[in-house]
Amino acid sequence: MERLQKYLAECGIASRRKCEQLILDGKIKVNGTVIKNLGIKIDPDKDIVEYDGRVVAKVQHNIYIMLNKPTGFITTVKDQFGRPSVLDIIKIKDRIYPVGRLDYNTSGLLLLTNDGDIANKLMHPKHEIDKVYIAKIRGIPDDKDLDRFRNGLLLDNRLTAKAKIEILKKINNDALVKIVIHEGRNRQIRRMCELIGHPVMTLKRIKIGDLELGNLKVGQWRYLTGEEVQYLKNL
């Protein structure tokens, strides 16, 4: 017996957290009955689980992909405005989903997988996995601005965790900065930069934990190496 949300994640439906929301939203059936209880356990050998009108089964093999996401693409499967999704770039038969999000105007390293446990590890705040970004921001922050950013800013009535920021170079009257955070709040870096008075002009993620974008070109993707997959499993 195993928890329904864990089973759904292992079937490649979504991350475990997202699967919990699907259950709460009444999108999952077990043996023909809609389930809205997160505590339910199922027997994969006997119970029939359905999502979106189809029976789901465990993934036979796990897939791990790194994409250099271009701007102008969303990281959700569907969009009410009809904007292109990162899944339009990666044309494979297997069902995969993005791990976390990069907003529409942000580029860079995005992981996609059908391994719900790995996705859950990467997104859960308790693991404090560093994410590294390069941003061009308007104006040049002084030491006071940088210290405010590093020590935490109030977003949604809650302080952000301590972060890192350093100026890499000055471009006319603007600055290129390196930012390291381990949280994943909605548009967090953009909002933090706005709060210190230096809004983001461009934003690119270059690293998640030990996984680096390297020389992967914009719009290109590749499968993770065995060493990279093992790193994720050891988190």
Coordinates of N, CA and C in Angstrom, one line a residue:
M1 N 0.8 -1.2 0.0 CA 0.0 0.0 0.0 C 0.9 1.3 0.0
E2 N 0.5 2.3 -0.8 CA 1.2 3.5 -0.8 C 0.3 4.7 -0.9
R3 N 0.7 5.8 -0.5 CA -0.1 7.0 -0.6 C -0.4 7.4 -2.0
L4 N -1.6 7.8 -2.3 CA -2.1 8.1 -3.6 C -1.2 9.2 -4.3
Q5 N -0.8 10.2 -3.6 CA 0.0 11.3 -4.2 C 1.4 10.8 -4.6
K6 N 1.9 9.9 -3.8 CA 3.3 9.3 -4.1 C 3.2 8.5 -5.4
Y7 N 2.1 7.7 -5.4 CA 1.9 6.8 -6.6 C 1.7 7.7 -7.9
L8 N 1.0 8.7 -7.8 CA 0.7 9.6 -9.0 C 2.1 10.2 -9.4
A9 N 2.9 10.7 -8.5 CA 4.2 11.3 -8.8 C 5.1 10.2 -9.5
E10 N 5.0 9.0 -9.0 CA 5.9 7.9 -9.6 C 5.3 7.5 -11.0
C11 N 4.1 7.9 -11.2 CA 3.5 7.6 -12.6 C 3.9 8.7 -13.6
G12 N 4.6 9.7 -13.1 CA 5.0 10.8 -14.0 C 3.9 11.9 -14.2
I13 N 2.9 11.9 -13.4 CA 1.8 12.9 -13.6 C 2.3 14.3 -13.3
A14 N 3.0 14.5 -12.1 CA 3.5 15.8 -11.7 C 4.3 15.6 -10.5
S15 N 4.9 16.6 -9.9 CA 5.6 16.5 -8.7 C 4.6 16.1 -7.6
R16 N 5.1 15.6 -6.5 CA 4.2 15.1 -5.4 C 3.3 16.3 -4.9
R17 N 3.9 17.4 -4.8 CA 3.1 18.6 -4.3 C 2.0 18.9 -5.2
K18 N 2.3 18.9 -6.5 CA 1.2 19.2 -7.5 C 0.2 18.1 -7.5
C19 N 0.6 16.8 -7.3 CA -0.3 15.7 -7.3 C -1.3 15.9 -6.1
E20 N -0.8 16.4 -5.0 CA -1.7 16.6 -3.9 C -2.7 17.6 -4.2
Q21 N -2.4 18.6 -5.0 CA -3.4 19.6 -5.4 C -4.4 19.0 -6.3
L22 N -3.9 18.2 -7.2 CA -4.9 17.5 -8.2 C -5.9 16.7 -7.4
I23 N -5.4 16.0 -6.3 CA -6.4 15.2 -5.5 C -7.4 16.2 -4.8
L24 N -6.9 17.3 -4.2 CA -7.8 18.2 -3.5 C -8.8 18.8 -4.5
D25 N -8.4 19.0 -5.8 CA -9.2 19.6 -6.8 C -10.2 18.6 -7.4
G26 N -10.2 17.3 -6.9 CA -11.1 16.3 -7.4 C -10.8 15.8 -8.8
K27 N -9.5 15.9 -9.2 CA -9.2 15.5 -10.5 C -8.8 14.0 -10.6
I28 N -8.7 13.3 -9.5 CA -8.3 11.9 -9.4 C -9.4 11.0 -9.0
K29 N -9.5 9.8 -9.7 CA -10.5 8.8 -9.4 C -9.7 7.5 -9.0
V30 N -10.2 6.8 -8.0 CA -9.7 5.5 -7.6 C -10.9 4.5 -7.7
N31 N -10.8 3.5 -8.6 CA -11.9 2.6 -8.8 C -13.2 3.3 -9.1
G32 N -13.1 4.3 -9.9 CA -14.3 5.0 -10.4 C -14.8 6.1 -9.5
T33 N -14.2 6.3 -8.3 CA -14.7 7.2 -7.3 C -13.7 8.4 -7.2
V34 N -14.3 9.6 -7.2 CA -13.4 10.8 -7.1 C -12.9 10.9 -5.7
I35 N -11.6 11.1 -5.5 CA -10.9 11.1 -4.2 C -10.5 12.5 -3.9
K36 N -10.7 13.0 -2.7 CA -10.3 14.3 -2.3 C -9.6 14.3 -1.0
N37 N -9.2 13.1 -0.6 CA -8.5 12.9 0.7 C -7.0 12.5 0.5
L38 N -6.2 13.4 1.0 CA -4.7 13.2 0.8 C -4.2 12.0 1.6
G39 N -5.0 11.5 2.6 CA -4.5 10.4 3.4 C -4.7 9.0 2.8
I40 N -5.4 8.9 1.7 CA -5.8 7.6 1.2 C -4.6 6.9 0.7
K41 N -4.6 5.6 0.9 CA -3.5 4.7 0.3 C -4.2 3.7 -0.6
I42 N -3.4 3.4 -1.7 CA -3.9 2.5 -2.7 C -3.0 1.3 -2.9
D43 N -3.5 0.2 -3.4 CA -2.7 -1.0 -3.8 C -2.5 -0.9 -5.3
P44 N -1.3 -0.6 -5.8 CA -1.1 -0.4 -7.2 C -1.4 -1.7 -8.0
D45 N -1.4 -2.8 -7.4 CA -1.7 -4.1 -8.1 C -3.2 -4.4 -8.2
K46 N -4.0 -3.7 -7.4 CA -5.4 -4.0 -7.4 C -6.3 -2.8 -7.8
D47 N -5.9 -1.6 -7.3 CA -6.7 -0.4 -7.5 C -6.5 0.2 -8.9
I48 N -7.5 0.8 -9.5 CA -7.4 1.5 -10.8 C -7.5 3.0 -10.5
V49 N -6.4 3.7 -10.9 CA -6.3 5.1 -10.6 C -6.4 5.8 -12.0
E50 N -7.3 6.9 -12.0 CA -7.5 7.6 -13.2 C -7.2 9.1 -13.0
Y51 N -6.6 9.7 -14.0 CA -6.4 11.1 -14.1 C -6.8 11.6 -15.4
D52 N -7.6 12.6 -15.5 CA -8.0 13.2 -16.8 C -8.6 12.2 -17.7
G53 N -9.4 11.3 -17.1 CA -10.1 10.3 -17.9 C -9.3 9.1 -18.4
R54 N -8.1 9.0 -18.0 CA -7.3 7.8 -18.4 C -6.6 7.1 -17.2
V55 N -6.4 5.9 -17.3 CA -5.8 5.1 -16.3 C -4.3 5.4 -16.3
V56 N -3.7 5.6 -15.1 CA -2.3 5.9 -15.0 C -1.6 4.7 -14.4
A57 N -0.3 4.6 -14.8 CA 0.5 3.4 -14.4 C 1.9 4.0 -14.1
K58 N 2.7 3.2 -13.4 CA 4.0 3.7 -13.0 C 4.9 3.8 -14.3
V59 N 5.8 4.8 -14.2 CA 6.7 5.0 -15.3 C 7.7 3.8 -15.4
Q60 N 7.9 3.3 -16.6 CA 8.8 2.2 -16.7 C 10.3 2.6 -16.7
H61 N 10.6 3.9 -17.1 CA 11.9 4.4 -17.0 C 11.9 5.9 -16.7
N62 N 12.8 6.3 -16.0 CA 12.9 7.8 -15.6 C 13.7 8.6 -16.6
I63 N 13.2 9.8 -16.9 CA 13.8 10.7 -17.8 C 14.2 12.0 -17.1
Y64 N 15.5 12.4 -17.4 CA 16.0 13.6 -16.8 C 16.6 14.5 -17.9
I65 N 16.0 15.7 -18.0 CA 16.4 16.6 -19.1 C 16.8 18.0 -18.6
M66 N 17.8 18.5 -19.2 CA 18.2 19.9 -18.9 C 17.9 20.7 -20.2
L67 N 17.2 21.8 -20.0 CA 16.9 22.7 -21.1 C 17.4 24.1 -20.8
N68 N 18.0 24.8 -21.9 CA 18.3 26.2 -21.8 C 17.1 26.9 -22.3
K69 N 16.2 27.3 -21.4 CA 14.9 27.9 -21.7 C 15.1 29.3 -22.3
P70 N 14.5 29.5 -23.5 CA 14.5 30.9 -24.1 C 13.4 31.7 -23.3
T71 N 13.5 33.0 -23.4 CA 12.4 33.9 -23.0 C 11.3 33.7 -23.9
G72 N 10.1 34.0 -23.5 CA 8.9 33.9 -24.3 C 8.2 32.5 -24.3
F73 N 8.6 31.7 -23.3 CA 8.0 30.4 -23.1 C 7.6 30.2 -21.7
I74 N 6.4 29.6 -21.5 CA 6.0 29.3 -20.1 C 6.4 28.0 -19.6
T75 N 6.5 27.8 -18.3 CA 6.9 26.5 -17.8 C 5.7 25.7 -17.2
T76 N 4.5 26.0 -17.6 CA 3.4 25.2 -17.2 C 2.9 24.5 -18.5
V77 N 2.2 23.4 -18.2 CA 1.7 22.6 -19.4 C 0.7 23.3 -20.3
K78 N -0.2 24.0 -19.6 CA -1.2 24.7 -20.4 C -1.2 26.2 -20.0
D79 N -1.7 27.1 -20.9 CA -1.7 28.5 -20.6 C -3.0 29.1 -21.2
Q80 N -3.7 29.8 -20.4 CA -5.0 30.4 -20.8 C -4.8 31.4 -22.0
F81 N -3.6 31.9 -22.1 CA -3.4 32.9 -23.2 C -2.8 32.3 -24.5
G82 N -2.6 31.0 -24.5 CA -2.1 30.3 -25.6 C -0.7 30.5 -25.9
R83 N 0.1 30.9 -24.9 CA 1.5 31.2 -25.1 C 2.3 29.8 -25.3
P84 N 3.4 29.8 -26.0 CA 4.1 28.5 -26.1 C 4.7 28.0 -24.8
S85 N 4.7 26.7 -24.7 CA 5.3 26.1 -23.5 C 6.6 25.5 -23.8
V86 N 7.4 25.3 -22.7 CA 8.7 24.6 -22.9 C 8.6 23.2 -23.4
L87 N 7.4 22.6 -23.2 CA 7.1 21.2 -23.7 C 7.0 21.2 -25.2
D88 N 6.8 22.4 -25.8 CA 6.7 22.5 -27.3 C 8.1 22.4 -27.9
I89 N 9.2 22.6 -27.1 CA 10.5 22.5 -27.5 C 11.0 21.1 -27.5
I90 N 10.7 20.4 -26.4 CA 11.2 19.0 -26.2 C 10.1 18.1 -26.7
K91 N 10.3 17.6 -27.9 CA 9.4 16.7 -28.5 C 9.8 15.3 -28.4
I92 N 9.4 14.7 -27.2 CA 9.6 13.2 -27.0 C 8.3 12.6 -26.7
K93 N 8.2 11.3 -26.8 CA 6.9 10.6 -26.6 C 6.6 10.5 -25.1
D94 N 7.6 10.4 -24.3 CA 7.3 10.3 -22.8 C 6.7 11.5 -22.2
R95 N 5.9 11.4 -21.2 CA 5.3 12.5 -20.5 C 6.3 13.0 -19.5
I96 N 6.7 14.2 -19.6 CA 7.6 14.9 -18.6 C 7.0 16.2 -18.2
Y97 N 7.5 16.8 -17.1 CA 7.0 18.1 -16.6 C 8.2 18.9 -16.0
P98 N 8.1 20.2 -16.1 CA 9.1 21.0 -15.5 C 9.3 20.9 -14.0
V99 N 10.5 21.0 -13.5 CA 10.7 21.0 -12.1 C 10.8 22.5 -11.6
G100 N 9.8 23.0 -11.0 CA 9.8 24.4 -10.6 C 9.4 25.2 -11.8
R101 N 9.7 26.5 -11.7 CA 9.3 27.4 -12.8 C 10.4 28.5 -13.1
L102 N 10.4 28.9 -14.3 CA 11.1 30.1 -14.7 C 10.0 30.9 -15.4
D103 N 9.9 32.2 -15.0 CA 8.8 33.0 -15.6 C 9.0 33.2 -17.1
Y104 N 8.0 33.8 -17.7 CA 7.9 33.9 -19.2 C 9.1 34.7 -19.7
N105 N 9.6 35.7 -19.0 CA 10.7 36.6 -19.5 C 12.0 36.2 -19.0
T106 N 12.1 35.0 -18.3 CA 13.4 34.6 -17.7 C 13.9 33.4 -18.5
S107 N 15.2 33.4 -18.8 CA 15.8 32.3 -19.6 C 16.7 31.4 -18.7
G108 N 17.2 30.4 -19.3 CA 18.3 29.6 -18.6 C 17.9 28.2 -18.2
L109 N 18.6 27.7 -17.2 CA 18.6 26.3 -16.8 C 17.2 25.9 -16.2
L110 N 16.6 24.9 -16.9 CA 15.3 24.3 -16.4 C 15.4 22.8 -16.5
L111 N 15.1 22.1 -15.4 CA 15.1 20.7 -15.5 C 13.7 20.2 -15.7
L112 N 13.6 19.1 -16.5 CA 12.3 18.4 -16.7 C 12.5 16.9 -16.5
T113 N 11.4 16.3 -15.9 CA 11.6 14.9 -15.6 C 10.2 14.2 -15.4
N114 N 10.2 12.9 -15.3 CA 9.0 12.2 -14.9 C 9.2 11.5 -13.6
D115 N 10.2 11.9 -12.8 CA 10.6 11.3 -11.5 C 10.0 12.3 -10.5
G116 N 8.9 11.9 -9.9 CA 8.2 12.7 -8.9 C 9.0 13.0 -7.7
D117 N 9.8 11.9 -7.2 CA 10.5 12.0 -6.0 C 11.7 13.1 -6.2
I118 N 12.4 13.0 -7.3 CA 13.4 13.9 -7.6 C 12.9 15.3 -7.7
A119 N 11.8 15.5 -8.3 CA 11.2 16.8 -8.5 C 10.8 17.4 -7.1
N120 N 10.3 16.5 -6.2 CA 9.9 17.0 -4.9 C 11.1 17.4 -4.1
K121 N 12.2 16.7 -4.2 CA 13.5 17.0 -3.5 C 14.0 18.4 -4.0
L122 N 14.0 18.6 -5.3 CA 14.5 19.9 -5.8 C 13.7 21.1 -5.4
M123 N 12.4 20.9 -5.3 CA 11.5 22.0 -5.0 C 11.3 22.3 -3.5
H124 N 11.5 21.3 -2.7 CA 11.2 21.4 -1.2 C 12.2 22.4 -0.6
P125 N 11.7 23.4 0.1 CA 12.6 24.4 0.7 C 13.6 23.8 1.7
K126 N 13.3 22.7 2.4 CA 14.1 22.2 3.4 C 15.5 21.8 2.9
H127 N 15.6 21.4 1.6 CA 16.9 21.0 1.1 C 17.8 22.2 0.8
E128 N 17.3 23.4 0.7 CA 18.1 24.6 0.5 C 19.1 24.4 -0.6
I129 N 18.6 24.1 -1.8 CA 19.4 23.9 -2.9 C 19.6 25.2 -3.6
D130 N 20.9 25.6 -3.7 CA 21.2 27.0 -4.3 C 20.8 27.0 -5.8
K131 N 20.3 28.1 -6.2 CA 20.0 28.4 -7.6 C 20.7 29.7 -7.9
V132 N 21.5 29.7 -9.0 CA 22.4 30.8 -9.3 C 21.9 31.5 -10.6
Y133 N 21.8 32.8 -10.5 CA 21.2 33.6 -11.6 C 22.2 34.7 -12.0
I134 N 22.2 35.1 -13.3 CA 22.9 36.3 -13.7 C 21.8 37.3 -14.2
A135 N 21.8 38.5 -13.6 CA 20.8 39.5 -13.9 C 21.4 40.8 -14.3
K136 N 20.8 41.5 -15.3 CA 21.2 42.8 -15.6 C 20.1 43.7 -14.9
I137 N 20.5 44.6 -14.0 CA 19.6 45.4 -13.3 C 19.8 46.9 -13.6
R138 N 18.7 47.6 -13.4 CA 18.8 49.1 -13.7 C 19.4 49.8 -12.6
G139 N 20.4 50.6 -13.0 CA 21.1 51.4 -12.0 C 22.2 50.5 -11.3
I140 N 23.0 51.1 -10.4 CA 24.1 50.4 -9.8 C 23.8 50.5 -8.2
P141 N 23.5 49.3 -7.6 CA 23.2 49.3 -6.2 C 24.4 49.6 -5.4
D142 N 24.2 50.4 -4.3 CA 25.3 50.7 -3.3 C 25.3 49.6 -2.3
D143 N 26.3 49.7 -1.3 CA 26.5 48.7 -0.3 C 25.2 48.5 0.5
K144 N 24.5 49.6 0.8 CA 23.3 49.5 1.6 C 22.2 48.6 0.9
D145 N 22.1 48.9 -0.4 CA 21.1 48.1 -1.2 C 21.5 46.6 -1.2
L146 N 22.8 46.3 -1.4 CA 23.2 44.9 -1.5 C 23.0 44.2 -0.1
D147 N 23.3 44.9 0.9 CA 23.1 44.3 2.3 C 21.6 44.0 2.5
R148 N 20.7 44.9 2.1 CA 19.3 44.7 2.3 C 18.9 43.4 1.5
F149 N 19.4 43.3 0.3 CA 19.1 42.1 -0.5 C 19.6 40.8 0.2
R150 N 20.8 40.9 0.7 CA 21.4 39.7 1.3 C 20.7 39.3 2.6
N151 N 20.3 40.2 3.4 CA 19.7 39.9 4.7 C 18.3 39.6 4.7
G152 N 17.6 39.7 3.6 CA 16.2 39.3 3.5 C 15.3 40.5 3.3
L153 N 14.3 40.3 2.5 CA 13.3 41.4 2.2 C 11.9 40.9 2.4
L154 N 11.0 41.7 2.7 CA 9.6 41.3 3.0 C 8.8 41.1 1.8
L155 N 8.4 39.9 1.5 CA 7.6 39.5 0.4 C 6.4 38.8 0.9
D156 N 5.2 39.2 0.5 CA 4.0 38.6 1.0 C 3.9 38.4 2.5
N157 N 4.4 39.5 3.2 CA 4.3 39.5 4.7 C 5.3 38.5 5.3
R158 N 6.3 38.0 4.6 CA 7.3 37.1 5.1 C 8.6 37.4 4.5
L159 N 9.6 37.4 5.4 CA 11.0 37.7 5.0 C 11.5 36.6 4.1
T160 N 12.3 37.0 3.1 CA 13.0 36.0 2.3 C 14.2 35.5 3.1
A161 N 14.6 34.3 2.7 CA 15.8 33.8 3.3 C 17.1 34.6 2.9
K162 N 18.1 34.5 3.6 CA 19.3 35.2 3.3 C 19.8 34.8 1.9
A163 N 20.3 35.7 1.1 CA 20.6 35.5 -0.3 C 22.0 36.1 -0.5
K164 N 22.6 35.8 -1.7 CA 23.9 36.4 -2.1 C 23.7 37.2 -3.3
I165 N 24.4 38.3 -3.4 CA 24.4 39.1 -4.6 C 25.7 39.8 -4.7
E166 N 26.3 39.8 -5.9 CA 27.6 40.6 -6.1 C 27.5 41.2 -7.5
I167 N 28.2 42.3 -7.6 CA 28.2 43.0 -8.9 C 29.4 42.4 -9.7
L168 N 29.1 42.0 -10.9 CA 30.1 41.4 -11.8 C 30.8 42.5 -12.6
K169 N 29.9 43.4 -13.1 CA 30.5 44.5 -13.8 C 29.4 45.6 -14.0
K170 N 29.9 46.8 -14.3 CA 29.0 47.9 -14.6 C 28.9 48.1 -16.1
I171 N 27.7 48.3 -16.6 CA 27.4 48.5 -18.0 C 26.7 49.8 -18.1
N172 N 27.5 50.8 -18.5 CA 27.1 52.2 -18.5 C 26.5 52.6 -17.1
N173 N 25.2 52.9 -17.0 CA 24.7 53.2 -15.7 C 23.9 52.1 -15.0
D174 N 24.1 50.9 -15.6 CA 23.4 49.7 -15.1 C 24.5 48.7 -14.6
A175 N 24.0 47.6 -14.0 CA 24.9 46.6 -13.4 C 24.5 45.2 -13.8
L176 N 25.6 44.4 -14.0 CA 25.4 42.9 -14.2 C 25.7 42.3 -12.9
V177 N 24.8 41.5 -12.3 CA 25.0 40.9 -11.0 C 24.8 39.4 -11.0
K178 N 25.4 38.8 -10.0 CA 25.2 37.3 -9.8 C 24.4 37.2 -8.5
I179 N 23.4 36.4 -8.6 CA 22.4 36.3 -7.4 C 22.3 34.8 -7.1
V180 N 22.4 34.5 -5.8 CA 22.2 33.1 -5.4 C 21.1 33.0 -4.3
I181 N 20.0 32.2 -4.6 CA 19.0 32.0 -3.6 C 18.7 30.5 -3.6
H182 N 18.0 30.1 -2.5 CA 17.5 28.7 -2.4 C 16.0 28.6 -2.3
E183 N 15.3 29.7 -2.3 CA 13.9 29.7 -2.2 C 13.4 29.7 -3.7
G184 N 12.0 29.5 -3.8 CA 11.5 29.6 -5.1 C 10.1 30.2 -5.2
R185 N 10.0 31.4 -4.5 CA 8.8 32.1 -4.5 C 8.5 32.7 -5.9
N186 N 7.2 33.0 -6.1 CA 6.8 33.6 -7.4 C 7.6 34.9 -7.7
R187 N 8.3 34.9 -8.9 CA 9.0 36.0 -9.4 C 9.9 36.6 -8.3
Q188 N 10.5 35.8 -7.5 CA 11.2 36.3 -6.3 C 12.3 37.3 -6.6
I189 N 13.2 36.9 -7.5 CA 14.4 37.8 -7.8 C 13.9 39.1 -8.3
R190 N 13.0 39.1 -9.2 CA 12.5 40.3 -9.8 C 11.8 41.2 -8.7
R191 N 11.1 40.6 -7.9 CA 10.4 41.4 -6.8 C 11.5 41.9 -5.8
M192 N 12.5 41.2 -5.5 CA 13.5 41.6 -4.5 C 14.3 42.8 -5.1
C193 N 14.6 42.7 -6.4 CA 15.4 43.8 -7.0 C 14.5 45.0 -7.1
E194 N 13.2 44.9 -7.3 CA 12.4 46.1 -7.3 C 12.3 46.7 -5.9
L195 N 12.4 45.9 -4.9 CA 12.3 46.4 -3.5 C 13.5 47.2 -3.2
I196 N 14.7 46.9 -3.8 CA 15.9 47.7 -3.5 C 16.1 48.8 -4.5
G197 N 15.1 49.0 -5.4 CA 15.1 50.1 -6.3 C 16.0 49.9 -7.6
H198 N 16.2 48.6 -7.9 CA 17.0 48.3 -9.1 C 16.3 47.2 -9.9
P199 N 15.3 47.5 -10.6 CA 14.5 46.4 -11.3 C 15.3 45.6 -12.3
V200 N 14.9 44.4 -12.5 CA 15.6 43.5 -13.4 C 15.3 43.9 -14.9
M201 N 16.3 43.9 -15.7 CA 16.1 44.1 -17.1 C 16.2 42.7 -17.9
T202 N 17.2 41.9 -17.5 CA 17.2 40.5 -18.0 C 17.6 39.6 -16.9
L203 N 17.2 38.4 -17.0 CA 17.4 37.4 -15.9 C 17.6 36.0 -16.5
K204 N 18.7 35.4 -16.1 CA 19.0 34.0 -16.6 C 19.5 33.1 -15.5
R205 N 19.0 31.9 -15.4 CA 19.5 31.0 -14.4 C 20.6 30.1 -15.0
I206 N 21.7 30.0 -14.3 CA 22.8 29.3 -14.9 C 23.2 28.0 -14.1
K207 N 22.6 27.8 -12.9 CA 23.0 26.7 -12.1 C 21.9 26.3 -11.1
I208 N 21.7 25.0 -10.8 CA 20.9 24.5 -9.8 C 21.7 23.5 -9.0
G209 N 22.0 23.8 -7.8 CA 22.9 22.8 -7.0 C 24.2 22.7 -7.8
D210 N 24.6 21.5 -8.1 CA 25.8 21.2 -8.8 C 25.6 21.1 -10.3
L211 N 24.4 21.3 -10.7 CA 24.1 21.2 -12.2 C 24.3 22.5 -12.8
E212 N 25.1 22.6 -13.9 CA 25.4 23.8 -14.5 C 25.0 23.8 -16.0
L213 N 24.5 25.0 -16.4 CA 24.0 25.1 -17.8 C 25.2 24.9 -18.8
G214 N 26.4 25.4 -18.4 CA 27.5 25.2 -19.3 C 27.3 25.9 -20.6
N215 N 27.7 25.2 -21.7 CA 27.7 25.8 -23.1 C 26.4 25.4 -23.8
L216 N 25.4 24.9 -23.1 CA 24.2 24.5 -23.8 C 23.5 25.8 -24.4
K217 N 23.2 25.8 -25.6 CA 22.7 27.0 -26.3 C 21.3 27.2 -26.0
V218 N 20.8 28.5 -26.1 CA 19.4 28.8 -25.9 C 18.5 28.0 -26.8
G219 N 17.5 27.4 -26.2 CA 16.6 26.6 -27.0 C 17.0 25.2 -27.1
Q220 N 18.2 24.8 -26.7 CA 18.6 23.4 -26.8 C 18.4 22.7 -25.5
W221 N 18.3 21.4 -25.6 CA 18.2 20.5 -24.4 C 19.0 19.3 -24.6
R222 N 19.3 18.6 -23.4 CA 20.0 17.4 -23.4 C 19.6 16.5 -22.2
Y223 N 19.8 15.2 -22.3 CA 19.6 14.3 -21.2 C 20.7 14.5 -20.2
L224 N 20.4 14.4 -18.9 CA 21.4 14.5 -17.9 C 22.3 13.3 -18.0
T225 N 23.6 13.5 -17.6 CA 24.5 12.4 -17.6 C 24.2 11.5 -16.4
G226 N 24.8 10.3 -16.4 CA 24.6 9.3 -15.2 C 25.1 10.0 -13.9
E227 N 26.2 10.7 -14.0 CA 26.8 11.3 -12.8 C 25.8 12.4 -12.3
E228 N 25.2 13.2 -13.2 CA 24.3 14.2 -12.8 C 23.0 13.6 -12.2
V229 N 22.5 12.5 -12.7 CA 21.3 11.8 -12.2 C 21.6 11.3 -10.8
Q230 N 22.8 10.7 -10.6 CA 23.2 10.2 -9.3 C 23.3 11.3 -8.3
Y231 N 23.8 12.5 -8.7 CA 23.8 13.6 -7.8 C 22.4 14.0 -7.3
L232 N 21.4 14.0 -8.2 CA 20.1 14.3 -7.8 C 19.5 13.3 -6.8
K233 N 19.8 12.0 -7.1 CA 19.3 10.9 -6.2 C 19.9 11.0 -4.9
N234 N 21.1 11.5 -4.8 CA 21.8 11.6 -3.5 C 21.4 12.8 -2.6
L235 N 20.6 13.7 -3.2 CA 20.2 14.9 -2.4 C 19.6 14.6 -1.1

